[in-house]
mmCIF file with all atom_site columns, C-alpha atoms and ligand atoms in Angstrom:
data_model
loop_
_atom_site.group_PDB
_atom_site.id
_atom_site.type_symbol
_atom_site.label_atom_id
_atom_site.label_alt_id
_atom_site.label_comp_id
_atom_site.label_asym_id
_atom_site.label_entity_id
_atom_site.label_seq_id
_atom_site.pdbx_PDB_ins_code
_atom_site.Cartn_x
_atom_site.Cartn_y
_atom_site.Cartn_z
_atom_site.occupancy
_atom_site.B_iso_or_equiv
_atom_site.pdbx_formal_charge
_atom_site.auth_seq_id
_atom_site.auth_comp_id
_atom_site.auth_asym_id
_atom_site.auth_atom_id
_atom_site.pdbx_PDB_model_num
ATOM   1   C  CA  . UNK A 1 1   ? 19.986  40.069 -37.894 1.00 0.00 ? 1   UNK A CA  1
ATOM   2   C  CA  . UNK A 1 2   ? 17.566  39.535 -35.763 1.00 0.00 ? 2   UNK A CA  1
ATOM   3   C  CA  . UNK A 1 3   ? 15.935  36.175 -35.159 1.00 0.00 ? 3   UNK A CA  1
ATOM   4   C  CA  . UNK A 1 4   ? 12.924  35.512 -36.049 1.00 0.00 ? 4   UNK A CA  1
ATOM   5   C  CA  . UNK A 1 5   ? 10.434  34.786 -32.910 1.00 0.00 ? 5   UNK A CA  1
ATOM   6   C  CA  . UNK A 1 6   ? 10.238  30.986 -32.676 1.00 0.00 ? 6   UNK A CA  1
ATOM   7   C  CA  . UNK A 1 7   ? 7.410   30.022 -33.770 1.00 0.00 ? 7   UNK A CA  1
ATOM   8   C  CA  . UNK A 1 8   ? 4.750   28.304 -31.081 1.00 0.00 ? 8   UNK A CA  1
ATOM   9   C  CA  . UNK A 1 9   ? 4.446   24.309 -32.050 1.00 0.00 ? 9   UNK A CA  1
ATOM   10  C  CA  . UNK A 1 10  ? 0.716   24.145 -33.016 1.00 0.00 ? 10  UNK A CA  1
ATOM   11  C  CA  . UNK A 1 11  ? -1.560  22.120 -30.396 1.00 0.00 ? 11  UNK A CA  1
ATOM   12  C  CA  . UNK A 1 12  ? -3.016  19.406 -31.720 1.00 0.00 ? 12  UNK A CA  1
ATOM   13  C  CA  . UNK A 1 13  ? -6.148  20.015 -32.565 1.00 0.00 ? 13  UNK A CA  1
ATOM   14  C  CA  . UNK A 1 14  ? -8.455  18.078 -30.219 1.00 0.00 ? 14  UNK A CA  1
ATOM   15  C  CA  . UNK A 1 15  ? -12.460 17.266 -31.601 1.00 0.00 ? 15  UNK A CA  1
ATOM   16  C  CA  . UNK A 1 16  ? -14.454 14.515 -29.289 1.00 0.00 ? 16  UNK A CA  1
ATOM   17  C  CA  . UNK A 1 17  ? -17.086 16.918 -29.365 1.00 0.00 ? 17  UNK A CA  1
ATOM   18  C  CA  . UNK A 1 18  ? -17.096 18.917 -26.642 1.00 0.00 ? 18  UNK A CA  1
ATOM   19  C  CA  . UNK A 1 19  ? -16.811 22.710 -27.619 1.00 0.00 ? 19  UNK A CA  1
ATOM   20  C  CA  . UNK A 1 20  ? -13.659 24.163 -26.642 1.00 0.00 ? 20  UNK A CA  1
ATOM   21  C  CA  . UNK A 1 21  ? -14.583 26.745 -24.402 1.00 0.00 ? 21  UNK A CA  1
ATOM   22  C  CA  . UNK A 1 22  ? -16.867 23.705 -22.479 1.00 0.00 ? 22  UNK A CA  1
ATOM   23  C  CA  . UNK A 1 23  ? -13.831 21.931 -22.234 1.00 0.00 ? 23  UNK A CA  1
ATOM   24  C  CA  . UNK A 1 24  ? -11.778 24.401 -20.985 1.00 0.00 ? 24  UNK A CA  1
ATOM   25  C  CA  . UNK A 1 25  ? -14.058 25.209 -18.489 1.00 0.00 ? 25  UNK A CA  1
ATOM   26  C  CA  . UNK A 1 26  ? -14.358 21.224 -17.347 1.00 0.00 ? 26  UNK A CA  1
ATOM   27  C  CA  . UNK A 1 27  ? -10.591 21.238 -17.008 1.00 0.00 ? 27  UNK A CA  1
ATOM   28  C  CA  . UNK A 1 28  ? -10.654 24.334 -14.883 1.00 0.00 ? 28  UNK A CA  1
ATOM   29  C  CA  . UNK A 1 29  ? -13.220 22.910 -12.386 1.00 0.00 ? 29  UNK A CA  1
ATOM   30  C  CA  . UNK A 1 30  ? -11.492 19.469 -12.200 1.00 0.00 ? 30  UNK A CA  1
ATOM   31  C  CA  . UNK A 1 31  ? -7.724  21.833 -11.584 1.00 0.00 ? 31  UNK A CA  1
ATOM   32  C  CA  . UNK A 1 32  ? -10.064 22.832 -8.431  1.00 0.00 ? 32  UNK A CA  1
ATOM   33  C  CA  . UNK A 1 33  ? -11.033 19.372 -7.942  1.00 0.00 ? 33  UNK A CA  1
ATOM   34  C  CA  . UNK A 1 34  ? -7.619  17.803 -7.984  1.00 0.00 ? 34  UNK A CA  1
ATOM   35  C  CA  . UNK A 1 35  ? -6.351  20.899 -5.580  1.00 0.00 ? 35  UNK A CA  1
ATOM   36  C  CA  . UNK A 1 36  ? -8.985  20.044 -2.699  1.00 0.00 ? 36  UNK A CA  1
ATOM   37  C  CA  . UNK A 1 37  ? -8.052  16.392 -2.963  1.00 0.00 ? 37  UNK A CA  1
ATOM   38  C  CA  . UNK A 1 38  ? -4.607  16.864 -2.940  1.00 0.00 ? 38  UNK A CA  1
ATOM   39  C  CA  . UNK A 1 39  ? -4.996  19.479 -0.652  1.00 0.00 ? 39  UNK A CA  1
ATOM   40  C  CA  . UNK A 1 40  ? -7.064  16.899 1.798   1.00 0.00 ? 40  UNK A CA  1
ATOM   41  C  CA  . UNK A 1 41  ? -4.672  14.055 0.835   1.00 0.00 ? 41  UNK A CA  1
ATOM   42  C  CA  . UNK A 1 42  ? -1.983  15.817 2.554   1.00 0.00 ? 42  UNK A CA  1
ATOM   43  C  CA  . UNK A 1 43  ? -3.648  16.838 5.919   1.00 0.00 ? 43  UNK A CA  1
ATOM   44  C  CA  . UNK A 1 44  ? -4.434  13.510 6.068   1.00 0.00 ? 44  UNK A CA  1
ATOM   45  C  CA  . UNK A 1 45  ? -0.962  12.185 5.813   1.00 0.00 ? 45  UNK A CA  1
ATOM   46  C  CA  . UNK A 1 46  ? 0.110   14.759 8.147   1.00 0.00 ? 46  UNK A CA  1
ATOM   47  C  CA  . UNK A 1 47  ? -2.536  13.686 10.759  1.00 0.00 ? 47  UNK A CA  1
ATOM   48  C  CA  . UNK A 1 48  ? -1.500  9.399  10.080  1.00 0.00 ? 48  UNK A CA  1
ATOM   49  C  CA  . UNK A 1 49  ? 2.068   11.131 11.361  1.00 0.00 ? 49  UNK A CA  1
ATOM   50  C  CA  . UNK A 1 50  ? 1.657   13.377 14.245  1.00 0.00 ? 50  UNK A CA  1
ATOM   51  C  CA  . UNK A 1 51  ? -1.982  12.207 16.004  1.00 0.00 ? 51  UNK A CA  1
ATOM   52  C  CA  . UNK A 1 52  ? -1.242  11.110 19.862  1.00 0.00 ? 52  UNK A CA  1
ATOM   53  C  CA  . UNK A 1 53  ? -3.899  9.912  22.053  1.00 0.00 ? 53  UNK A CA  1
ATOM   54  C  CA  . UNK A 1 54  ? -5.818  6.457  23.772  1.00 0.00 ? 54  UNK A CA  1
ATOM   55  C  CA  . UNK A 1 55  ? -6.801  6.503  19.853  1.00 0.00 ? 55  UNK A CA  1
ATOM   56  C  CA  . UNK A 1 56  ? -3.698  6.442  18.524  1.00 0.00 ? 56  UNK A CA  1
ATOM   57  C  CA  . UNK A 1 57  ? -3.895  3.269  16.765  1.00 0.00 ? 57  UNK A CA  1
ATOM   58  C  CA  . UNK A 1 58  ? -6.967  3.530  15.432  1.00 0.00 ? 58  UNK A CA  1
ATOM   59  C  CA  . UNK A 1 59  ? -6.898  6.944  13.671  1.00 0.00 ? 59  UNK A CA  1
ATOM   60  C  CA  . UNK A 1 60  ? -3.244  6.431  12.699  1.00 0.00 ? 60  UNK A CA  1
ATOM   61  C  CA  . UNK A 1 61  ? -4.589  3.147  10.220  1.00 0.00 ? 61  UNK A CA  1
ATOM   62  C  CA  . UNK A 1 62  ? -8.015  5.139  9.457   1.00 0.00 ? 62  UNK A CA  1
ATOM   63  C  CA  . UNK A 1 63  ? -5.778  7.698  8.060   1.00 0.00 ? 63  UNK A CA  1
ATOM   64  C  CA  . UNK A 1 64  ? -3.929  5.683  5.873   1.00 0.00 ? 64  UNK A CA  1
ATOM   65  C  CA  . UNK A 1 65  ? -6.973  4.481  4.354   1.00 0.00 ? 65  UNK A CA  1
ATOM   66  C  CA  . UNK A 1 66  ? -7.810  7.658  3.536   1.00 0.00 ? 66  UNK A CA  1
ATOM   67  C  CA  . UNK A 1 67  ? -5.072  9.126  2.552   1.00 0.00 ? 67  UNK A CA  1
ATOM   68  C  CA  . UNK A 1 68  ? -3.920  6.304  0.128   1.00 0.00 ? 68  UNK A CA  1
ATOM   69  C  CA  . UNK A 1 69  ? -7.494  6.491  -1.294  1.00 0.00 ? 69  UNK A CA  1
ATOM   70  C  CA  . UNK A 1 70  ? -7.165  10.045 -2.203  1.00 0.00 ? 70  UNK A CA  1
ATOM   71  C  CA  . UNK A 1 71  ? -3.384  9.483  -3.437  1.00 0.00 ? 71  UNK A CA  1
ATOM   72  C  CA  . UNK A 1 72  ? -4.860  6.967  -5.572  1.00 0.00 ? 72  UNK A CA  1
ATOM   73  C  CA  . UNK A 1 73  ? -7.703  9.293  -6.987  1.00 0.00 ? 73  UNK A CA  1
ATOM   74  C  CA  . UNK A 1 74  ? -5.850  12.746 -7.975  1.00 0.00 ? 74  UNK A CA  1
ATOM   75  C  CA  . UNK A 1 75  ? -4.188  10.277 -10.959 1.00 0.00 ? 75  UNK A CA  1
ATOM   76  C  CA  . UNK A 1 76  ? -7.849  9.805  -12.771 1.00 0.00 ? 76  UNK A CA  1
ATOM   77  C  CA  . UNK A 1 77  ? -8.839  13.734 -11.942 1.00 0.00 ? 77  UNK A CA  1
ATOM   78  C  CA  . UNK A 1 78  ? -5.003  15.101 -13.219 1.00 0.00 ? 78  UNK A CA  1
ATOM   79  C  CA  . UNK A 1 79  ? -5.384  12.549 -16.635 1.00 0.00 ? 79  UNK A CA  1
ATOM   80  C  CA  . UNK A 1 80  ? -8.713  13.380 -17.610 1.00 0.00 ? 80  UNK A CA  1
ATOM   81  C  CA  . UNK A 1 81  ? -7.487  16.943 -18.042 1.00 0.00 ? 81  UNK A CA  1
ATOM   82  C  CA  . UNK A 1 82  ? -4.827  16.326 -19.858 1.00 0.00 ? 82  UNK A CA  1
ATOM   83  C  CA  . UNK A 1 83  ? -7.208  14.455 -22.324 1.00 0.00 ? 83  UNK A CA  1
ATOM   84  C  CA  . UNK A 1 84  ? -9.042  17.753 -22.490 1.00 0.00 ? 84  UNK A CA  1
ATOM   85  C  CA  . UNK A 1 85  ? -6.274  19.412 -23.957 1.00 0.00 ? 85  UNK A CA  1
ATOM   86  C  CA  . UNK A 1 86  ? -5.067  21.125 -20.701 1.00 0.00 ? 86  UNK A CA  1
ATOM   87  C  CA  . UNK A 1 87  ? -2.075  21.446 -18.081 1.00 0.00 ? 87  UNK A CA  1
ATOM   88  C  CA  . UNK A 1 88  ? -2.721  19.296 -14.969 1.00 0.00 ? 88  UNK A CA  1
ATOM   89  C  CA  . UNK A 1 89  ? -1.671  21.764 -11.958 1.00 0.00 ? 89  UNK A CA  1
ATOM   90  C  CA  . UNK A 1 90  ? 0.814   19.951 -9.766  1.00 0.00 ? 90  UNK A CA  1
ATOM   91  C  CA  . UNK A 1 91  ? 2.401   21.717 -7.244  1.00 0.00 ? 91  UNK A CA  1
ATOM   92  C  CA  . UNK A 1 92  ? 1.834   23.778 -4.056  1.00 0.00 ? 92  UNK A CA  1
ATOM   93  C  CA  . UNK A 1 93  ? 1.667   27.298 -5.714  1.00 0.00 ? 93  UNK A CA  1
ATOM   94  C  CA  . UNK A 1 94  ? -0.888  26.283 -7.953  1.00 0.00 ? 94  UNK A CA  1
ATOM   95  C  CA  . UNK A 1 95  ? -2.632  24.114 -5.182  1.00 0.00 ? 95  UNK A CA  1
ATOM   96  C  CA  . UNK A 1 96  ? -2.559  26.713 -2.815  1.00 0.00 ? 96  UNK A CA  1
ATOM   97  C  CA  . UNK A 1 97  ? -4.422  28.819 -5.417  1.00 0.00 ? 97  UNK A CA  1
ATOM   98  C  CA  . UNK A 1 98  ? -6.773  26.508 -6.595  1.00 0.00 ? 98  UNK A CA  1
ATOM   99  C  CA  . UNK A 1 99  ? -8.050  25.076 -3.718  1.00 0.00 ? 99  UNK A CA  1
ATOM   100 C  CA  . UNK A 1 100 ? -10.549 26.401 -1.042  1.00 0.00 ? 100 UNK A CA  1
ATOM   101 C  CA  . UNK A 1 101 ? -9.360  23.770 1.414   1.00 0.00 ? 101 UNK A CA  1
ATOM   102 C  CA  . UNK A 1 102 ? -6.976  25.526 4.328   1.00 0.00 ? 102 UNK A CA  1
ATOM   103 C  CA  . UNK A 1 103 ? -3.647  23.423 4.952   1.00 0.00 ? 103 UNK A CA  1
ATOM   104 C  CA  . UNK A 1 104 ? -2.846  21.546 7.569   1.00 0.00 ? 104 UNK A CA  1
ATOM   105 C  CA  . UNK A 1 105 ? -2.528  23.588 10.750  1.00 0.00 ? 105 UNK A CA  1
ATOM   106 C  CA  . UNK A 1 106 ? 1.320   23.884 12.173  1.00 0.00 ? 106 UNK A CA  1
ATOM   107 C  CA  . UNK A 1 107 ? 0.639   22.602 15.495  1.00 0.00 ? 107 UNK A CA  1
ATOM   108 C  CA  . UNK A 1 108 ? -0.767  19.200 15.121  1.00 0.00 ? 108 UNK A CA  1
ATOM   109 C  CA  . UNK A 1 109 ? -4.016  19.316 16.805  1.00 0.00 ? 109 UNK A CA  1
ATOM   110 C  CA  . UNK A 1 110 ? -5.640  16.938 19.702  1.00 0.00 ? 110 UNK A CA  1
ATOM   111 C  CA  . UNK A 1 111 ? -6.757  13.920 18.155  1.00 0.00 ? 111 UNK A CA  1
ATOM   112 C  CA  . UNK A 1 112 ? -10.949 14.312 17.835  1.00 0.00 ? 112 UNK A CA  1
ATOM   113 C  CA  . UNK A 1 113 ? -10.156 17.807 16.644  1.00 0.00 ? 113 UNK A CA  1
ATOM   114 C  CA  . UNK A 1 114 ? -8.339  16.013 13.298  1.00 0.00 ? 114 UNK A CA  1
ATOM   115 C  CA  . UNK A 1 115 ? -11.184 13.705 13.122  1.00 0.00 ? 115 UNK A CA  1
ATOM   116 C  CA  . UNK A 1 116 ? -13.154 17.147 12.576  1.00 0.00 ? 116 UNK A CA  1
ATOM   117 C  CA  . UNK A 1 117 ? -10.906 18.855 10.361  1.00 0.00 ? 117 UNK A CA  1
ATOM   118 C  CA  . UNK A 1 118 ? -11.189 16.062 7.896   1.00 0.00 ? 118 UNK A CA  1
ATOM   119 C  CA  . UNK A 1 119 ? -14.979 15.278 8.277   1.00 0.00 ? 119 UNK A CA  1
ATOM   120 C  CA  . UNK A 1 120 ? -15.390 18.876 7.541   1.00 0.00 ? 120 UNK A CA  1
ATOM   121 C  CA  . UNK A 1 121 ? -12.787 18.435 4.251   1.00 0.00 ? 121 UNK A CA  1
ATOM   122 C  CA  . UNK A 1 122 ? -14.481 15.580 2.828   1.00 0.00 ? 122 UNK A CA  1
ATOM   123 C  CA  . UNK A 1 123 ? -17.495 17.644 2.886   1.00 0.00 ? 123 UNK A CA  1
ATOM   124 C  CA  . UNK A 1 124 ? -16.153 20.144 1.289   1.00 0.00 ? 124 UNK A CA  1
ATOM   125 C  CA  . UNK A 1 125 ? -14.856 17.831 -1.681  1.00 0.00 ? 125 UNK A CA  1
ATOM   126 C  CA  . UNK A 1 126 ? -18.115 16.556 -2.095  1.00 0.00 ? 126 UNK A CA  1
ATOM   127 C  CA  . UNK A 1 127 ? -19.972 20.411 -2.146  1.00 0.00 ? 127 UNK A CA  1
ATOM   128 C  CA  . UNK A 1 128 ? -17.378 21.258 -4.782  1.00 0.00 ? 128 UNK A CA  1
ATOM   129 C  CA  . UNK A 1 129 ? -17.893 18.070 -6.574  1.00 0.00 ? 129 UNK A CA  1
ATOM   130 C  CA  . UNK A 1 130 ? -22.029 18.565 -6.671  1.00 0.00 ? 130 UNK A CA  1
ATOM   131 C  CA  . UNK A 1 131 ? -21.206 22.845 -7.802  1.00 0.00 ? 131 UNK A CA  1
ATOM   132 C  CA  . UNK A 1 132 ? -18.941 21.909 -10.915 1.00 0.00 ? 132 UNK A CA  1
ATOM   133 C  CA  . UNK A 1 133 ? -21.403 19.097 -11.678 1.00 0.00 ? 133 UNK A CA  1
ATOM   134 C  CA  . UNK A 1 134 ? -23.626 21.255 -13.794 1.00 0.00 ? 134 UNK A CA  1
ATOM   135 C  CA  . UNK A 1 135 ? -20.900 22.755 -16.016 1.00 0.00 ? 135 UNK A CA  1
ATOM   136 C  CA  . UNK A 1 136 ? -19.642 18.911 -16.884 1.00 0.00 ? 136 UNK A CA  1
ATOM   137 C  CA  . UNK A 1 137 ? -22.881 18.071 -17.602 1.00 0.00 ? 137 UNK A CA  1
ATOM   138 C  CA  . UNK A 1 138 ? -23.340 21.089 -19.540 1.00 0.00 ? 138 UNK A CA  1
ATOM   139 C  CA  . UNK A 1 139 ? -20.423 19.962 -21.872 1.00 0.00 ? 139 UNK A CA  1
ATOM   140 C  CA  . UNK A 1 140 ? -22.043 16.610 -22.638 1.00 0.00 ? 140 UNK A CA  1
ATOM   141 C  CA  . UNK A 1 141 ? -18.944 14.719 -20.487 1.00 0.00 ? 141 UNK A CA  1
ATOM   142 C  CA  . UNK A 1 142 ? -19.657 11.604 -19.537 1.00 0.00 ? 142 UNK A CA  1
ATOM   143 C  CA  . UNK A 1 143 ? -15.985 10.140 -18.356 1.00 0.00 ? 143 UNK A CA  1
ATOM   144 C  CA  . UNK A 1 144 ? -15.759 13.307 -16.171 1.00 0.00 ? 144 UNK A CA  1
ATOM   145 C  CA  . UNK A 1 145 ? -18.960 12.720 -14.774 1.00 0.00 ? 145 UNK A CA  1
ATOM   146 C  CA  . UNK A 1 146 ? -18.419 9.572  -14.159 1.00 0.00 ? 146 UNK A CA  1
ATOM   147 C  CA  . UNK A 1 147 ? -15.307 10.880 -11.539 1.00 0.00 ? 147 UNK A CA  1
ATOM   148 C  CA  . UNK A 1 148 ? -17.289 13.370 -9.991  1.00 0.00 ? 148 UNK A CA  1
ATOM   149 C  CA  . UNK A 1 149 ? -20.216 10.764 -9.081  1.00 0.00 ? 149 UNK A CA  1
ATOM   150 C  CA  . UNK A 1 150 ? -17.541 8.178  -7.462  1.00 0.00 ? 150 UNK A CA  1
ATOM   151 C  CA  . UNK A 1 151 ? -15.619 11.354 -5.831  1.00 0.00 ? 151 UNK A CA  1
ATOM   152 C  CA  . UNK A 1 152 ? -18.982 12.312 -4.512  1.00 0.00 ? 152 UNK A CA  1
ATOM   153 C  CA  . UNK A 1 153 ? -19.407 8.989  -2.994  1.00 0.00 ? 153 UNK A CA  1
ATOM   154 C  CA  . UNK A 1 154 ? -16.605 8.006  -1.417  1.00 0.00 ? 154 UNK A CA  1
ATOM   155 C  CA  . UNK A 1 155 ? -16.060 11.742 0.168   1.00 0.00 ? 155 UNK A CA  1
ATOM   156 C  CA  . UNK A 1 156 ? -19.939 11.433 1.325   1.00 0.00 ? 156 UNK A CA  1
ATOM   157 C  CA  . UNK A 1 157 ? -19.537 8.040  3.187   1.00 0.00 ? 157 UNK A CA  1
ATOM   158 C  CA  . UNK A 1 158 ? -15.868 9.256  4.767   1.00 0.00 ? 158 UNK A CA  1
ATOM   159 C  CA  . UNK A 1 159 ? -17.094 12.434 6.276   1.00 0.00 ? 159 UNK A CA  1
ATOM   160 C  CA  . UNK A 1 160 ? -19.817 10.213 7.535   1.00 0.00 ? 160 UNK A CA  1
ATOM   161 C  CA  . UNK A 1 161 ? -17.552 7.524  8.879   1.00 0.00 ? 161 UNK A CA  1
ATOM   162 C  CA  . UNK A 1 162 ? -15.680 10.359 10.503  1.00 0.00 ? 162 UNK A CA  1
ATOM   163 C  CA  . UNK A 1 163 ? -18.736 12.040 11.834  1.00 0.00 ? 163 UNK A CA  1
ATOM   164 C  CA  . UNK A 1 164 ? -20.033 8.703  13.509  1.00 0.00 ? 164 UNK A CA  1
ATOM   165 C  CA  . UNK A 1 165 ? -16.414 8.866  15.280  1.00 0.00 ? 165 UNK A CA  1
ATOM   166 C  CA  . UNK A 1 166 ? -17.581 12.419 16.765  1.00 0.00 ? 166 UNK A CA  1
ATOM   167 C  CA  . UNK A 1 167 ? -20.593 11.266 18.355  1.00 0.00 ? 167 UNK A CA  1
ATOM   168 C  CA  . UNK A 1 168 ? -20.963 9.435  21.616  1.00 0.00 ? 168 UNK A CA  1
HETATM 169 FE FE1 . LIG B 2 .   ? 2.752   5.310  7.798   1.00 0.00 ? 201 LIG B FE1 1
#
């Protein structure tokens, strides 16, 4: 005989009053969110490793900093979907696909090049952070908002830090 298709365990239904599609939607945007971050995390780790240069010592702590900051931020994005009912992504395939932030390039490039590549990422993070802003708003989401405005900071004042490092 056969057997009877196992049946699916029921999700629990989940009512803080956001509409479902509005919070599937929010978790979407902040599975982009958490990619780019990641994502940016990682070049920066790479670049703490492999930069050479008279400014070696310098942008090997900056990039600790910054890479510990970020390593320390994709925890709040990743658990703030799960208490919208969804999967956090959280691994390279889904990464890869999510974000719109390239990978680190293969050769390790010259050191003010990095600074560059990063400056540019953090701006990035914070243009995707201001797009999905509207669509938390939109579901009345005040904890996620409340990510989005500190991500927005602190990726506004690093690509500026890392800017200043560009000029003369
Ligand atoms: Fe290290």
């Amino acid at each position: 005989m056969a057997k009877a298709a196992a049946k699916k365990p029921d999700m629990p239904s989940i009512n803080i009053g956001i509409p479902d599609a509005k919070r599937a939607a929010i978790a979407q945007v902040l599975s982009r969110l958490l990619a780019e971050t990641y994502t940016l995390y990682l070049t920066t780790h790479n670049f703490h490793w492999n930069v050479t240069g008279k400014m070696f010592n310098t942008l090997h702590t900056m990039f600790m900093g910054q890479y510990t900051e970020m390593w320390n931020a994709v925890d709040p994005i990743a658990e703030r979907i799960r208490a919208l009912g969804f999967h956090a992504p959280g691994s390279y395939a889904e990464f890869a696909k999510l974000s719109t932030l390239k990978d680190a390039p293969a050769k390790p490039p010259k050191a003010m090049e990095m600074v560059e590549i990063l400056a540019k990422g953090h701006e990035a993070i914070a243009r995707t952070a201001r797009e999905i802003f509207p669509i938390i708003e939109d579901g009345d989401d005040q904890p996620s908002a409340d990510i989005l405005t500190q991500r927005m900071d602190i990726h506004e004042k690093t690509a500026w830090m890392l800017r200043a490092m560009l000029e003369d």
